């Protein structure tokens, strides 16, 4: 088709804006409005094809107007032909992009108004083609998003299963130990087996809590908490493992540490994740040490820090630390640990900073308020 003249140019320029609109509904409404601006008509309708080629109404201008049965029959004809045409005060513009038919737009004039001219058909079809390109991108974008979400769900499931397997292993071990104690009438084994079972349950609860904390609607329940007691608990839970790794754990709390407001369980898990990361950052080192500190700061703030003298990290790793699923540990890591830390700090309206130097070590600083800020 020939295209020339000012209205054509102006319409073509307007059509370029379609690409910038990411919301499908807004895009559809805007398309109908722009066509009606250059090709005046009483009503306009947009029909989009489903995967099995059923044509469903997507938008109408003015909004809420219903197409007649007879018009719908002609819409089907336009869709099958793939060519624009005007007939008896009605204009049909198939939406085609790279040989795939997406739907049809059609416009109706009031009885007695002049018929659509070939030039108007041309302008309308040009706008419809530009709209089809933008719509296709929009559809592809939505499909990609769905695929990404599915992949993320898969990844998260993989991680949960991996963690559950570890916990199951601990449960099996506790079970065997307890049974052995009963069979051999050895109270020490029974005691150790039961202690391991208690630890298993704590790990399970921790995993459930972490998964919950990553959901969108999770809300903290702030209460008065005892930070030195949380550090003591962490010490009790990690000492055996640290000894196994030959890593020294150094816990220190400022004397007279006041009670603070917050969510004790989430702060415990945040610290646990930081210490676990530190454990994992050591390769053979003779003076391996992790310092865990709770400090009182000015102006009703306090700080929790976890500092190691392990591998440190590169700029690239530091820049991506808090991204979901970012891990440098291959199958051993899922890249959710620091996300849990970041979520916890955010929910306490605090901040987290990281200092790290390759070959020297890493320090995570959680800067928190003593009083939980009220959210309105
Ligand atoms: N103390 C640290 N020293 C060096 N690198 C670290 C340290 N803490 C975190 N990192 C880096 O940050 C990455 C992300 O940590 P994150 O805890 O989110 O995930 P992960 O430990 O890999 O997996 P997981 O979900 O099991 O915790 C790690 O893979 C690691 O490369
Ligand atoms: Mg981790």
Coordinates of C-alpha atoms and ligand atoms in Angstrom, one line a residue:
X1 CA 0.0 0.0 0.0
X2 CA 1.1 3.5 -0.7
X3 CA 1.7 5.7 2.3
X4 CA 2.0 9.4 2.0
X5 CA 0.8 12.6 3.5
X6 CA 0.6 14.2 6.9
X7 CA -2.2 12.3 8.6
X8 CA -0.4 9.1 7.8
X9 CA 2.9 10.4 9.2
X10 CA 1.3 11.7 12.3
X11 CA -0.5 8.4 13.0
X12 CA 2.7 6.5 12.4
X13 CA 4.5 8.6 15.0
X14 CA 1.7 8.1 17.5
X15 CA 1.9 4.3 16.9
X16 CA 5.5 4.3 18.1
X17 CA 4.3 5.1 21.6
X18 CA 2.6 1.6 21.8
X19 CA 6.0 0.0 22.4
X20 CA 6.5 2.0 25.6
X21 CA 3.3 0.7 27.2
X22 CA 3.8 -2.4 29.3
X23 CA 0.3 -2.9 30.6
X24 CA -1.8 -4.9 28.1
X25 CA -5.2 -3.4 29.1
X26 CA -3.8 0.2 28.9
X27 CA -2.2 -0.6 25.6
X28 CA -5.5 -2.0 24.2
X29 CA -7.5 1.0 25.3
X30 CA -4.8 3.5 24.0
X31 CA -4.8 1.7 20.6
X32 CA -8.5 2.1 20.1
X33 CA -8.4 5.7 21.2
X34 CA -5.6 6.6 18.8
X35 CA -7.3 4.8 15.8
X36 CA -10.5 6.7 16.6
X37 CA -8.5 10.0 16.6
X38 CA -7.2 9.4 13.0
X39 CA -10.1 7.4 11.6
X40 CA -13.2 8.9 13.3
X41 CA -16.0 6.4 14.0
X42 CA -18.8 5.9 16.5
X43 CA -17.5 2.7 18.1
X44 CA -14.4 0.6 18.2
X45 CA -13.8 -3.0 19.4
X46 CA -10.8 -5.1 19.9
X47 CA -10.9 -8.9 19.8
X48 CA -7.9 -11.1 20.8
X49 CA -7.5 -14.7 19.8
X50 CA -7.0 -17.4 22.4
X51 CA -4.6 -20.3 21.7
X52 CA -7.3 -22.3 20.1
X53 CA -8.2 -19.2 17.9
X54 CA -11.4 -18.3 19.7
X55 CA -11.9 -14.5 19.4
X56 CA -12.7 -12.8 22.7
X57 CA -13.6 -9.2 23.2
X58 CA -10.7 -7.4 25.0
X59 CA -11.6 -3.7 24.8
X60 CA -14.3 -1.4 23.5
X61 CA -14.5 2.4 22.9
X62 CA -16.6 3.9 24.4
X63 CA -16.0 1.4 27.2
X64 CA -18.9 -1.0 27.9
X65 CA -20.4 -1.0 24.4
X66 CA -21.3 -4.5 23.2
X67 CA -20.6 -5.6 19.6
X68 CA -23.6 -7.1 17.6
X69 CA -23.7 -10.8 16.6
X70 CA -23.5 -9.8 13.0
X71 CA -20.4 -7.8 13.6
X72 CA -18.7 -10.7 15.4
X73 CA -19.3 -12.9 12.3
X74 CA -17.5 -10.4 10.1
X75 CA -14.7 -10.1 12.7
X76 CA -14.1 -13.9 12.2
X77 CA -14.0 -13.4 8.5
X78 CA -11.3 -10.6 8.8
X79 CA -9.3 -12.8 11.2
X80 CA -9.3 -15.7 8.8
X81 CA -8.4 -13.5 5.7
X82 CA -5.6 -11.6 7.5
X83 CA -6.4 -8.6 5.3
X84 CA -8.0 -5.2 6.2
X85 CA -11.2 -4.2 4.6
X86 CA -14.1 -1.7 4.9
X87 CA -17.7 -2.5 4.2
X88 CA -21.0 -0.6 4.9
X89 CA -19.6 1.8 7.5
X90 CA -17.5 -0.9 9.2
X91 CA -13.7 -1.2 9.1
X92 CA -11.9 -4.4 10.0
X93 CA -8.2 -4.5 10.8
X94 CA -6.6 -7.9 11.4
X95 CA -3.8 -7.8 14.0
X96 CA -1.0 -9.8 12.4
X97 CA 2.7 -9.9 13.3
X98 CA 5.3 -12.1 11.8
X99 CA 2.7 -14.4 10.2
X100 CA 0.9 -15.0 13.5
X101 CA -2.7 -13.6 13.9
X102 CA -3.3 -12.1 17.3
X103 CA -6.9 -10.8 16.7
X104 CA -8.9 -8.1 15.0
X105 CA -9.8 -4.5 15.6
X106 CA -13.0 -3.2 14.1
X107 CA -14.7 0.2 13.9
X108 CA -18.3 1.3 13.1
X109 CA -19.7 4.5 11.9
X110 CA -23.2 5.7 12.6
X111 CA -25.8 5.1 9.9
X112 CA -25.7 7.7 7.2
X113 CA -22.1 8.7 7.8
X114 CA -19.6 8.4 4.9
X115 CA -17.9 5.1 4.2
X116 CA -14.2 4.6 5.2
X117 CA -11.8 5.8 2.5
X118 CA -8.9 3.7 1.3
X119 CA -6.6 6.2 3.0
X120 CA -8.4 5.7 6.3
X121 CA -8.1 1.9 5.9
X122 CA -4.4 2.4 5.2
X123 CA -3.8 4.6 8.3
X124 CA -5.9 2.2 10.5
X125 CA -3.9 -0.8 9.2
X126 CA -0.6 0.9 9.9
X127 CA -1.6 1.6 13.5
X128 CA -2.9 -2.0 13.8
X129 CA 0.4 -3.3 12.6
X130 CA 2.4 -1.2 15.1
X131 CA -0.1 -2.2 17.9
X132 CA 0.4 -5.9 16.9
X133 CA 4.2 -5.6 17.3
X134 CA 3.8 -4.0 20.7
X135 CA 1.2 -6.6 21.8
X136 CA 3.3 -9.5 20.7
X137 CA 6.2 -8.1 22.8
X138 CA 3.9 -7.7 25.7
X139 CA 2.7 -11.3 25.4
X140 CA 6.2 -12.6 25.1
X141 CA 7.2 -10.6 28.2
X142 CA 4.3 -12.1 30.2
X143 CA 5.3 -15.6 29.0
X144 CA 8.9 -15.0 30.0
X145 CA 7.8 -13.7 33.4
X146 CA 5.7 -16.8 33.9
X147 CA 8.6 -19.1 32.9
X148 CA 11.0 -17.2 35.3
X149 CA 8.5 -17.5 38.1
X150 CA 8.1 -21.2 37.5
X151 CA 11.9 -21.6 37.4
X152 CA 12.2 -19.7 40.7
X153 CA 9.5 -21.9 42.3
X154 CA 11.5 -25.0 41.0
X155 CA 14.7 -23.6 42.5
X156 CA 13.1 -22.8 45.8
X157 CA 11.6 -26.3 46.0
X158 CA 15.0 -27.8 45.3
X159 CA 16.4 -25.8 48.1
X160 CA 13.7 -26.8 50.6
X161 CA 14.1 -30.5 49.6
X162 CA 17.9 -30.3 50.1
X163 CA 17.5 -28.7 53.5
X164 CA 14.8 -31.3 54.5
X165 CA 17.2 -34.1 53.5
X166 CA 19.9 -32.7 55.8
X167 CA 17.4 -32.4 58.6
X168 CA 16.2 -36.0 58.0
X169 CA 19.8 -37.2 58.2
X170 CA 20.1 -35.6 61.6
X171 CA 16.7 -37.1 62.6
X172 CA 17.9 -40.6 61.5
X173 CA 21.1 -40.2 63.5
X174 CA 19.2 -39.2 66.6
X175 CA 16.8 -42.1 66.2
X176 CA 19.7 -44.6 65.8
X177 CA 21.5 -43.2 68.8
X178 CA 18.4 -43.4 71.0
X179 CA 17.6 -46.9 69.9
X180 CA 21.2 -48.0 70.6
X181 CA 20.9 -46.5 74.1
X182 CA 17.7 -48.4 74.8
X183 CA 19.1 -51.7 73.4
X184 CA 22.3 -51.4 75.3
X185 CA 20.6 -49.8 78.3
X186 CA 23.0 -46.9 78.0
X187 CA 21.4 -43.7 79.4
X188 CA 24.2 -41.6 78.0
X189 CA 23.3 -42.6 74.4
X190 CA 19.6 -42.1 75.1
X191 CA 20.3 -38.6 76.4
X192 CA 22.5 -37.7 73.4
X193 CA 20.0 -39.1 71.0
X194 CA 17.2 -37.1 72.5
X195 CA 19.3 -33.9 72.5
X196 CA 20.0 -34.5 68.8
X197 CA 16.2 -34.9 68.2
X198 CA 15.6 -31.6 70.0
X199 CA 18.1 -30.0 67.7
X200 CA 16.5 -31.6 64.6
X201 CA 13.1 -30.1 65.6
X202 CA 14.7 -26.7 66.0
X203 CA 16.3 -26.9 62.6
X204 CA 13.0 -27.9 61.1
X205 CA 11.2 -25.0 62.8
X206 CA 13.9 -22.7 61.6
X207 CA 13.5 -23.8 58.0
X208 CA 9.7 -23.4 58.2
X209 CA 10.2 -20.0 59.7
X210 CA 12.7 -18.9 57.0
X211 CA 10.3 -20.0 54.2
X212 CA 7.5 -18.1 55.9
X213 CA 9.6 -15.0 56.3
X214 CA 10.3 -15.0 52.6
X215 CA 6.6 -14.9 51.7
X216 CA 5.1 -11.6 50.7
X217 CA 2.6 -11.2 53.6
X218 CA 4.9 -12.2 56.5
X219 CA 4.7 -9.8 59.4
X220 CA 7.0 -9.6 62.3
X221 CA 5.6 -9.8 65.8
X222 CA 7.8 -7.5 67.8
X223 CA 8.3 -8.0 71.5
X224 CA 10.8 -7.4 74.3
X225 CA 13.9 -9.5 73.5
X226 CA 17.1 -10.4 75.2
X227 CA 20.0 -10.0 72.8
X228 CA 22.7 -11.5 75.1
X229 CA 20.4 -14.6 75.5
X230 CA 20.1 -15.0 71.7
X231 CA 23.9 -14.9 71.4
X232 CA 24.2 -17.5 74.2
X233 CA 21.7 -19.7 72.4
X234 CA 23.7 -19.4 69.2
X235 CA 26.9 -20.2 71.0
X236 CA 25.3 -23.3 72.4
X237 CA 24.0 -24.4 69.0
X238 CA 27.2 -23.8 67.1
X239 CA 30.1 -24.6 69.4
X240 CA 30.2 -28.3 68.5
X241 CA 30.2 -27.6 64.8
X242 CA 32.9 -24.9 65.1
X243 CA 35.1 -27.3 67.0
X244 CA 34.6 -29.8 64.2
X245 CA 35.7 -27.2 61.7
X246 CA 38.6 -26.1 64.0
X247 CA 37.2 -22.5 63.9
X248 CA 37.2 -20.4 67.1
X249 CA 34.0 -18.7 67.9
X250 CA 34.4 -15.5 69.9
X251 CA 31.1 -14.1 71.3
X252 CA 31.1 -10.7 73.1
X253 CA 28.2 -8.6 74.4
X254 CA 28.6 -5.1 75.8
X255 CA 28.0 -5.1 79.6
X256 CA 24.6 -3.9 80.7
X257 CA 23.1 -4.6 77.3
X258 CA 19.5 -3.3 77.6
X259 CA 16.5 -5.3 76.5
X260 CA 15.3 -4.3 73.0
X261 CA 12.2 -4.6 70.9
X262 CA 12.1 -6.9 67.9
X263 CA 11.6 -10.5 66.7
X264 CA 14.0 -12.7 68.5
X265 CA 13.6 -15.8 66.3
X266 CA 14.2 -13.8 63.1
X267 CA 17.3 -12.2 64.5
X268 CA 18.6 -15.6 65.7
X269 CA 18.1 -17.0 62.1
X270 CA 19.8 -13.9 60.6
X271 CA 22.8 -14.4 62.8
X272 CA 22.8 -18.1 62.2
X273 CA 22.9 -17.5 58.4
X274 CA 25.8 -15.1 58.8
X275 CA 27.8 -17.4 61.0
X276 CA 27.1 -20.4 58.6
X277 CA 28.4 -18.3 55.7
X278 CA 31.5 -17.5 57.6
X279 CA 32.0 -21.2 58.4
X280 CA 31.7 -21.9 54.7
X281 CA 34.1 -19.2 53.7
X282 CA 37.1 -20.8 55.3
X283 CA 39.4 -23.2 53.5
X284 CA 42.2 -24.5 55.6
X285 CA 43.4 -21.8 58.0
X286 CA 45.3 -22.2 61.3
X287 CA 43.9 -19.1 63.1
X288 CA 40.3 -19.3 61.8
X289 CA 38.1 -17.1 64.0
X290 CA 34.5 -15.7 63.8
X291 CA 33.7 -12.8 66.1
X292 CA 30.1 -12.2 67.0
X293 CA 29.4 -9.0 68.8
X294 CA 26.4 -7.1 70.2
X295 CA 27.2 -3.5 70.8
X296 CA 25.2 -0.6 72.3
X297 CA 25.3 2.5 70.1
X298 CA 24.3 6.1 70.6
X299 CA 20.7 7.3 70.0
X300 CA 18.8 4.1 70.9
X301 CA 20.6 2.0 68.3
X302 CA 22.5 -1.2 68.7
X303 CA 24.7 -3.3 66.4
X304 CA 25.1 -7.0 65.7
X305 CA 28.2 -7.9 63.8
X306 CA 29.6 -11.1 62.5
X307 CA 33.2 -10.9 61.4
X308 CA 35.5 -13.6 59.9
X309 CA 39.1 -13.8 58.8
X310 CA 38.2 -16.2 55.9
X311 CA 38.4 -15.8 52.2
X312 CA 36.7 -12.4 51.8
X313 CA 34.9 -11.7 48.6
X314 CA 35.4 -9.9 45.3
X315 CA 33.6 -6.7 44.2
X316 CA 31.4 -8.7 41.8
X317 CA 30.3 -11.1 44.6
X318 CA 29.7 -8.2 47.0
X319 CA 27.5 -6.4 44.5
X320 CA 25.2 -9.4 44.1
X321 CA 25.1 -10.6 47.7
X322 CA 21.5 -10.0 48.6
X323 CA 20.1 -11.2 45.2
X324 CA 17.7 -14.1 45.5
X325 CA 19.4 -17.4 44.5
X326 CA 22.8 -15.8 44.2
X327 CA 25.4 -18.3 45.4
X328 CA 29.0 -19.1 44.6
X329 CA 28.7 -22.5 46.2
X330 CA 27.2 -24.5 43.4
X331 CA 24.9 -27.3 44.7
X332 CA 25.9 -26.6 48.3
X333 CA 24.3 -23.2 48.4
X334 CA 20.9 -21.9 47.4
X335 CA 21.5 -18.2 47.7
X336 CA 18.7 -17.5 50.1
X337 CA 20.6 -17.1 53.4
X338 CA 21.5 -13.4 52.9
X339 CA 18.0 -12.7 51.6
X340 CA 16.6 -13.9 54.9
X341 CA 19.1 -11.6 56.6
X342 CA 18.1 -8.6 54.4
X343 CA 14.4 -9.3 55.0
X344 CA 14.9 -9.5 58.7
X345 CA 16.8 -6.3 58.9
X346 CA 14.3 -4.5 56.6
X347 CA 11.4 -5.7 58.8
X348 CA 13.2 -4.2 61.8
X349 CA 13.7 -1.0 59.7
X350 CA 17.4 -1.3 60.3
X351 CA 20.3 -1.5 57.8
X352 CA 22.9 -4.0 56.9
X353 CA 26.4 -3.2 55.7
X354 CA 29.2 -5.4 54.5
X355 CA 33.0 -4.8 54.6
X356 CA 35.1 -7.3 52.9
X357 CA 38.5 -7.7 51.4
X358 CA 39.6 -10.7 49.4
X359 CA 42.1 -12.8 51.4
X360 CA 41.5 -10.9 54.6
X361 CA 37.9 -11.4 55.7
X362 CA 34.4 -10.2 55.9
X363 CA 32.3 -8.3 58.4
X364 CA 28.5 -8.0 58.3
X365 CA 27.1 -5.2 60.4
X366 CA 23.4 -5.1 61.3
X367 CA 22.4 -1.7 62.6
X368 CA 19.2 -1.9 64.5
X369 CA 16.9 0.2 66.6
X370 CA 16.3 -0.6 70.3
X371 CA 12.6 0.3 70.0
X372 CA 10.6 -1.2 67.2
X373 CA 9.2 1.7 65.1
X374 CA 5.5 1.8 64.8
X375 CA 4.2 1.4 61.3
X376 CA 1.0 3.4 60.5
Ligands
LIG1 N1 31.3 -14.4 55.1 C1 31.5 -14.5 53.8 N2 32.7 -14.6 53.2 C2 32.8 -14.8 51.9 N3 31.7 -14.9 51.0 C3 30.5 -14.8 51.5 C4 30.3 -14.6 53.0 N4 29.0 -14.5 53.2 C5 28.4 -14.7 52.0 N5 29.3 -14.8 51.0 C6 29.0 -14.9 49.5 O1 27.6 -14.6 49.3 C7 26.9 -15.6 48.6 C8 25.5 -15.6 49.0 O2 25.3 -16.0 50.4 P1 23.9 -16.6 50.8 O3 24.0 -16.9 52.3 O4 22.8 -15.7 50.4 O5 23.8 -17.9 50.0 P2 24.7 -19.3 50.1 O6 25.4 -19.3 51.4 O7 25.5 -19.5 48.9 O8 23.5 -20.4 50.1 P3 22.5 -20.6 51.4 O9 21.1 -20.3 50.8 O10 22.6 -22.1 51.7 O11 22.8 -19.7 52.5 C9 27.7 -16.9 49.0 O12 27.5 -17.9 48.0 C10 29.1 -16.4 49.1 O13 29.7 -16.3 47.8
LIG2 MG1 24.4 -18.8 53.2

